């Protein structure tokens, strides 16, 4: 199985901050990388698919980049509703695997 | 509007078989490139993918759990069922079903389908305890 890692595991930030989360795959996955946002008690929400494609309805302050083994999720200006845990997930092969998550909380 | 809803027992005893049902609307599992996946999240831990069933009845399972899982579909009822045998307290988790959709990148002759989990149910919490 492909192993996914994320850094940092958690971060504290303020509203308006630019936030960057990194995801790394244990082997090249081309652009087969998705990002999800998960809030406690809620269903996870797809933010980005195929590394850089914004899912319909997701605010443009979210963006994704990367290819191969290294990927980045950026929130350009953190909003109060963005405090959550973010997961990357590879869909290069089966089984799909998730990263361990990055928790973004309020500074 | 696409919706999915998970149902099943809230409490099961160790060694029993857990049966979870995903009832969905807004799409058909008869449609090409449509799939349903199951994911779980143990308390305080990360998301873990469990299984997927495709429109053509292809099935895929977690490497570590494949001997214990079975996924099936009833297209006429818009339902997908996941069974997990011989449950243990470590299987305590919130279980989610998701629509997994394929989007075509490129032209139909030389392009490829990219799959992602675009709509999730709210999840059902299962506790394994005697």
Short mmCIF file of C-alpha atoms in Angstrom, two decimals:
data_model
loop_
_atom_site.label_atom_id
_atom_site.label_comp_id
_atom_site.label_asym_id
_atom_site.label_seq_id
_atom_site.Cartn_x
_atom_site.Cartn_y
_atom_site.Cartn_z
CA UNK A 1 0.00 0.00 0.00
CA UNK A 2 1.13 3.58 -0.63
CA UNK A 3 1.90 5.43 2.58
CA UNK A 4 0.88 9.05 2.96
CA UNK A 5 2.40 11.48 5.41
CA UNK A 6 1.38 15.03 6.27
CA UNK A 7 3.09 17.93 7.95
CA UNK A 8 2.56 19.53 10.27
CA UNK A 9 0.30 17.27 12.31
CA UNK A 10 -1.29 20.37 13.78
CA UNK A 11 -0.99 24.12 13.55
CA UNK A 12 -2.42 27.17 15.19
CA UNK A 13 -3.33 30.13 13.02
CA UNK A 14 -5.35 33.31 13.07
CA UNK A 15 -8.17 34.44 10.84
CA UNK A 16 -6.65 35.96 7.74
CA UNK A 17 -3.45 33.92 7.88
CA UNK A 18 -2.10 32.05 4.89
CA UNK A 19 -1.89 28.36 5.77
CA UNK A 20 0.07 25.66 3.96
CA UNK A 21 -0.19 21.92 4.58
CA UNK A 22 2.16 19.43 2.98
CA UNK A 23 1.45 15.85 1.96
CA UNK A 24 4.01 13.31 0.80
CA UNK A 25 3.49 9.92 -0.84
CA UNK A 26 5.81 6.94 -0.39
CA UNK A 27 6.03 6.57 -4.18
CA UNK A 28 5.13 8.67 -7.16
CA UNK A 29 1.38 9.07 -7.57
CA UNK A 30 1.41 11.54 -10.47
CA UNK A 31 -1.46 13.91 -9.70
CA UNK A 32 -3.75 11.31 -8.09
CA UNK A 33 -4.18 13.26 -4.89
CA UNK A 34 -7.31 14.57 -3.14
CA UNK A 35 -7.79 16.85 -0.15
CA UNK A 36 -10.65 16.63 2.35
CA UNK A 37 -11.80 18.87 5.20
CA UNK A 38 -13.30 17.22 8.26
CA UNK A 39 -15.05 18.91 11.15
CA UNK A 40 -16.09 17.03 14.31
CA UNK A 41 -19.49 15.40 13.97
CA UNK A 42 -19.72 16.25 10.28
CA UNK A 43 -19.14 14.36 7.07
CA UNK A 44 -15.77 14.93 5.44
CA UNK A 45 -15.88 17.34 2.52
CA UNK A 46 -13.94 17.06 -0.73
CA UNK A 47 -11.96 20.23 -1.39
CA UNK A 48 -9.48 19.43 -4.14
CA UNK A 49 -9.19 16.51 -6.56
CA UNK A 50 -6.43 15.54 -8.97
CA UNK A 51 -4.00 17.64 -6.94
CA UNK A 52 -5.15 21.05 -8.12
CA UNK A 53 -8.80 20.93 -9.20
CA UNK A 54 -11.18 22.82 -6.96
CA UNK A 55 -14.34 20.87 -6.22
CA UNK A 56 -17.54 22.68 -7.17
CA UNK A 57 -18.79 24.97 -4.43
CA UNK A 58 -15.47 25.14 -2.57
CA UNK A 59 -14.22 28.70 -1.94
CA UNK A 60 -11.36 29.88 -4.12
CA UNK A 61 -9.16 30.59 -1.09
CA UNK A 62 -8.41 26.85 -1.16
CA UNK A 63 -5.84 25.69 -3.68
CA UNK A 64 -3.75 22.60 -4.27
CA UNK A 65 -0.50 21.94 -6.06
CA UNK A 66 2.11 19.29 -6.58
CA UNK A 67 2.86 16.17 -8.53
CA UNK A 68 4.81 12.98 -8.05
CA UNK A 69 5.37 12.58 -4.33
CA UNK A 70 4.99 16.08 -2.87
CA UNK A 71 1.77 18.05 -2.61
CA UNK A 72 0.51 21.18 -0.92
CA UNK A 73 -2.85 22.50 0.21
CA UNK A 74 -2.96 26.25 0.70
CA UNK A 75 -5.63 28.36 2.33
CA UNK A 76 -4.89 31.90 1.21
CA UNK A 77 -6.80 33.70 3.97
CA UNK A 78 -8.03 31.53 6.81
CA UNK A 79 -11.68 32.01 7.73
CA UNK A 80 -13.44 31.04 10.97
CA UNK A 81 -15.21 28.15 9.21
CA UNK A 82 -11.89 26.68 8.06
CA UNK A 83 -10.83 25.42 11.47
CA UNK A 84 -10.91 21.68 10.93
CA UNK A 85 -8.74 18.66 10.20
CA UNK A 86 -7.44 18.26 6.67
CA UNK A 87 -6.59 14.93 5.05
CA UNK A 88 -4.83 14.10 1.85
CA UNK A 89 -5.69 10.86 0.05
CA UNK A 90 -4.07 9.11 -2.90
CA UNK A 91 -6.20 7.51 -5.58
CA UNK A 92 -3.29 6.31 -7.71
CA UNK A 93 -3.96 2.71 -6.87
CA UNK A 94 -6.17 0.53 -4.72
CA UNK A 95 -6.43 0.58 -1.81
CA UNK A 96 -6.69 4.34 -1.60
CA UNK A 97 -4.89 5.62 1.46
CA UNK A 98 -5.25 8.72 3.61
CA UNK A 99 -2.67 10.80 5.35
CA UNK A 100 -2.80 11.06 9.15
CA UNK A 101 -4.41 14.50 9.02
CA UNK A 102 -3.47 18.07 9.91
CA UNK A 103 -5.53 19.79 12.56
CA UNK A 104 -5.90 23.54 12.09
CA UNK A 105 -7.03 25.37 15.18
CA UNK A 106 -7.37 28.90 16.42
CA UNK A 107 -4.30 30.70 17.70
CA UNK B 1 -29.17 16.20 -5.02
CA UNK B 2 -26.95 13.32 -4.03
CA UNK B 3 -27.38 11.97 -0.51
CA UNK B 4 -26.13 8.91 1.33
CA UNK B 5 -27.21 7.58 4.71
CA UNK B 6 -25.54 4.88 6.75
CA UNK B 7 -27.50 2.58 9.03
CA UNK B 8 -26.65 -0.29 11.30
CA UNK B 9 -26.35 -1.32 14.93
CA UNK B 10 -24.83 1.11 17.37
CA UNK B 11 -23.46 -1.70 19.54
CA UNK B 12 -22.11 -5.10 18.62
CA UNK B 13 -20.37 -7.73 20.69
CA UNK B 14 -16.86 -8.99 19.99
CA UNK B 15 -16.70 -11.88 17.49
CA UNK B 16 -20.09 -10.95 16.01
CA UNK B 17 -20.69 -9.89 12.41
CA UNK B 18 -21.40 -6.25 11.74
CA UNK B 19 -23.73 -5.38 8.88
CA UNK B 20 -23.94 -1.79 7.65
CA UNK B 21 -26.25 -0.47 4.98
CA UNK B 22 -25.74 2.59 2.82
CA UNK B 23 -28.93 3.93 1.27
CA UNK B 24 -28.38 6.55 -1.38
CA UNK B 25 -30.29 8.79 -3.76
CA UNK B 26 -29.51 11.18 -6.57
CA UNK B 27 -27.41 8.76 -8.59
CA UNK B 28 -27.52 5.20 -9.83
CA UNK B 29 -24.98 2.44 -9.32
CA UNK B 30 -25.93 1.24 -12.77
CA UNK B 31 -24.29 4.29 -14.30
CA UNK B 32 -20.80 3.89 -15.69
CA UNK B 33 -18.02 5.23 -13.44
CA UNK B 34 -20.21 5.34 -10.34
CA UNK B 35 -19.08 3.56 -7.20
CA UNK B 36 -19.74 3.50 -3.46
CA UNK B 37 -16.97 3.28 -0.88
CA UNK B 38 -16.87 2.71 2.87
CA UNK B 39 -14.48 4.58 5.14
CA UNK B 40 -14.19 4.55 8.91
CA UNK B 41 -12.67 6.72 11.60
CA UNK B 42 -11.84 5.28 15.01
CA UNK B 43 -12.08 7.78 17.86
CA UNK B 44 -9.18 10.21 17.73
CA UNK B 45 -7.65 8.56 14.68
CA UNK B 46 -7.42 9.16 10.96
CA UNK B 47 -9.74 8.12 8.18
CA UNK B 48 -9.33 4.55 6.94
CA UNK B 49 -10.63 3.29 3.62
CA UNK B 50 -12.39 -0.09 3.82
CA UNK B 51 -13.98 -1.15 0.55
CA UNK B 52 -15.48 -0.08 -2.74
CA UNK B 53 -18.02 -1.50 -5.15
CA UNK B 54 -18.29 -0.30 -8.73
CA UNK B 55 -21.14 0.05 -11.20
CA UNK B 56 -19.94 -3.12 -12.96
CA UNK B 57 -19.85 -5.04 -9.66
CA UNK B 58 -16.07 -4.95 -9.33
CA UNK B 59 -15.13 -4.99 -5.65
CA UNK B 60 -12.03 -3.77 -3.81
CA UNK B 61 -10.99 -4.22 -0.19
CA UNK B 62 -8.57 -2.89 2.37
CA UNK B 63 -5.41 -4.97 2.37
CA UNK B 64 -5.48 -5.50 6.12
CA UNK B 65 -9.22 -6.21 6.40
CA UNK B 66 -10.03 -8.04 3.18
CA UNK B 67 -10.50 -11.42 4.83
CA UNK B 68 -13.22 -9.96 7.08
CA UNK B 69 -15.10 -7.67 4.68
CA UNK B 70 -17.76 -8.27 2.07
CA UNK B 71 -19.39 -5.52 0.03
CA UNK B 72 -22.47 -5.94 -2.11
CA UNK B 73 -25.06 -3.83 -3.86
CA UNK B 74 -28.75 -3.89 -4.58
CA UNK B 75 -29.15 -1.53 -7.49
CA UNK B 76 -32.94 -1.67 -7.45
CA UNK B 77 -33.01 -0.52 -3.84
CA UNK B 78 -30.14 1.97 -4.17
CA UNK B 79 -28.31 0.25 -1.34
CA UNK B 80 -24.82 -0.98 -0.64
CA UNK B 81 -24.16 -3.37 2.23
CA UNK B 82 -20.87 -3.89 4.03
CA UNK B 83 -20.39 -6.84 6.35
CA UNK B 84 -17.47 -7.21 8.71
CA UNK B 85 -16.97 -10.53 10.45
CA UNK B 86 -15.39 -11.29 13.81
CA UNK B 87 -15.45 -7.71 15.10
CA UNK B 88 -13.16 -6.55 17.88
CA UNK B 89 -13.14 -3.44 20.10
CA UNK B 90 -10.56 -1.91 17.74
CA UNK B 91 -13.32 -1.82 15.12
CA UNK B 92 -15.13 0.80 17.19
CA UNK B 93 -15.46 3.75 14.82
CA UNK B 94 -17.69 6.04 12.87
CA UNK B 95 -18.41 4.39 9.53
CA UNK B 96 -19.06 6.49 6.43
CA UNK B 97 -20.27 5.60 2.99
CA UNK B 98 -19.38 7.82 0.08
CA UNK B 99 -20.22 8.19 -3.54
CA UNK B 100 -17.06 7.59 -5.52
CA UNK B 101 -17.38 9.15 -8.93
CA UNK B 102 -15.17 8.92 -11.96
CA UNK B 103 -14.49 12.00 -14.02
CA UNK B 104 -13.04 11.66 -17.50
CA UNK B 105 -9.77 13.45 -18.09
CA UNK B 106 -9.07 13.86 -21.79
CA UNK B 107 -11.04 12.48 -24.68
CA UNK B 108 -13.04 9.23 -24.54
CA UNK B 109 -10.51 7.35 -26.71
CA UNK B 110 -7.27 8.17 -24.96
CA UNK B 111 -8.39 9.71 -21.68
CA UNK B 112 -8.73 8.12 -18.28
CA UNK B 113 -11.19 8.13 -15.41
CA UNK B 114 -10.15 9.78 -12.18
CA UNK B 115 -12.03 8.61 -9.11
CA UNK B 116 -12.73 10.66 -5.99
CA UNK B 117 -15.12 10.50 -3.04
CA UNK B 118 -17.24 13.55 -3.66
CA UNK B 119 -20.30 13.10 -1.44
CA UNK B 120 -20.25 11.54 2.01
CA UNK B 121 -22.92 10.36 4.37
CA UNK B 122 -23.04 11.72 7.91
CA UNK B 123 -21.70 8.48 9.31
CA UNK B 124 -22.91 5.95 11.82
CA UNK B 125 -21.11 5.23 15.07
CA UNK B 126 -20.47 1.61 15.96
CA UNK B 127 -19.15 0.48 19.33
CA UNK B 128 -17.78 -3.02 19.77
CA UNK B 129 -18.06 -4.07 23.38
CA UNK B 130 -19.25 -6.97 25.44
#
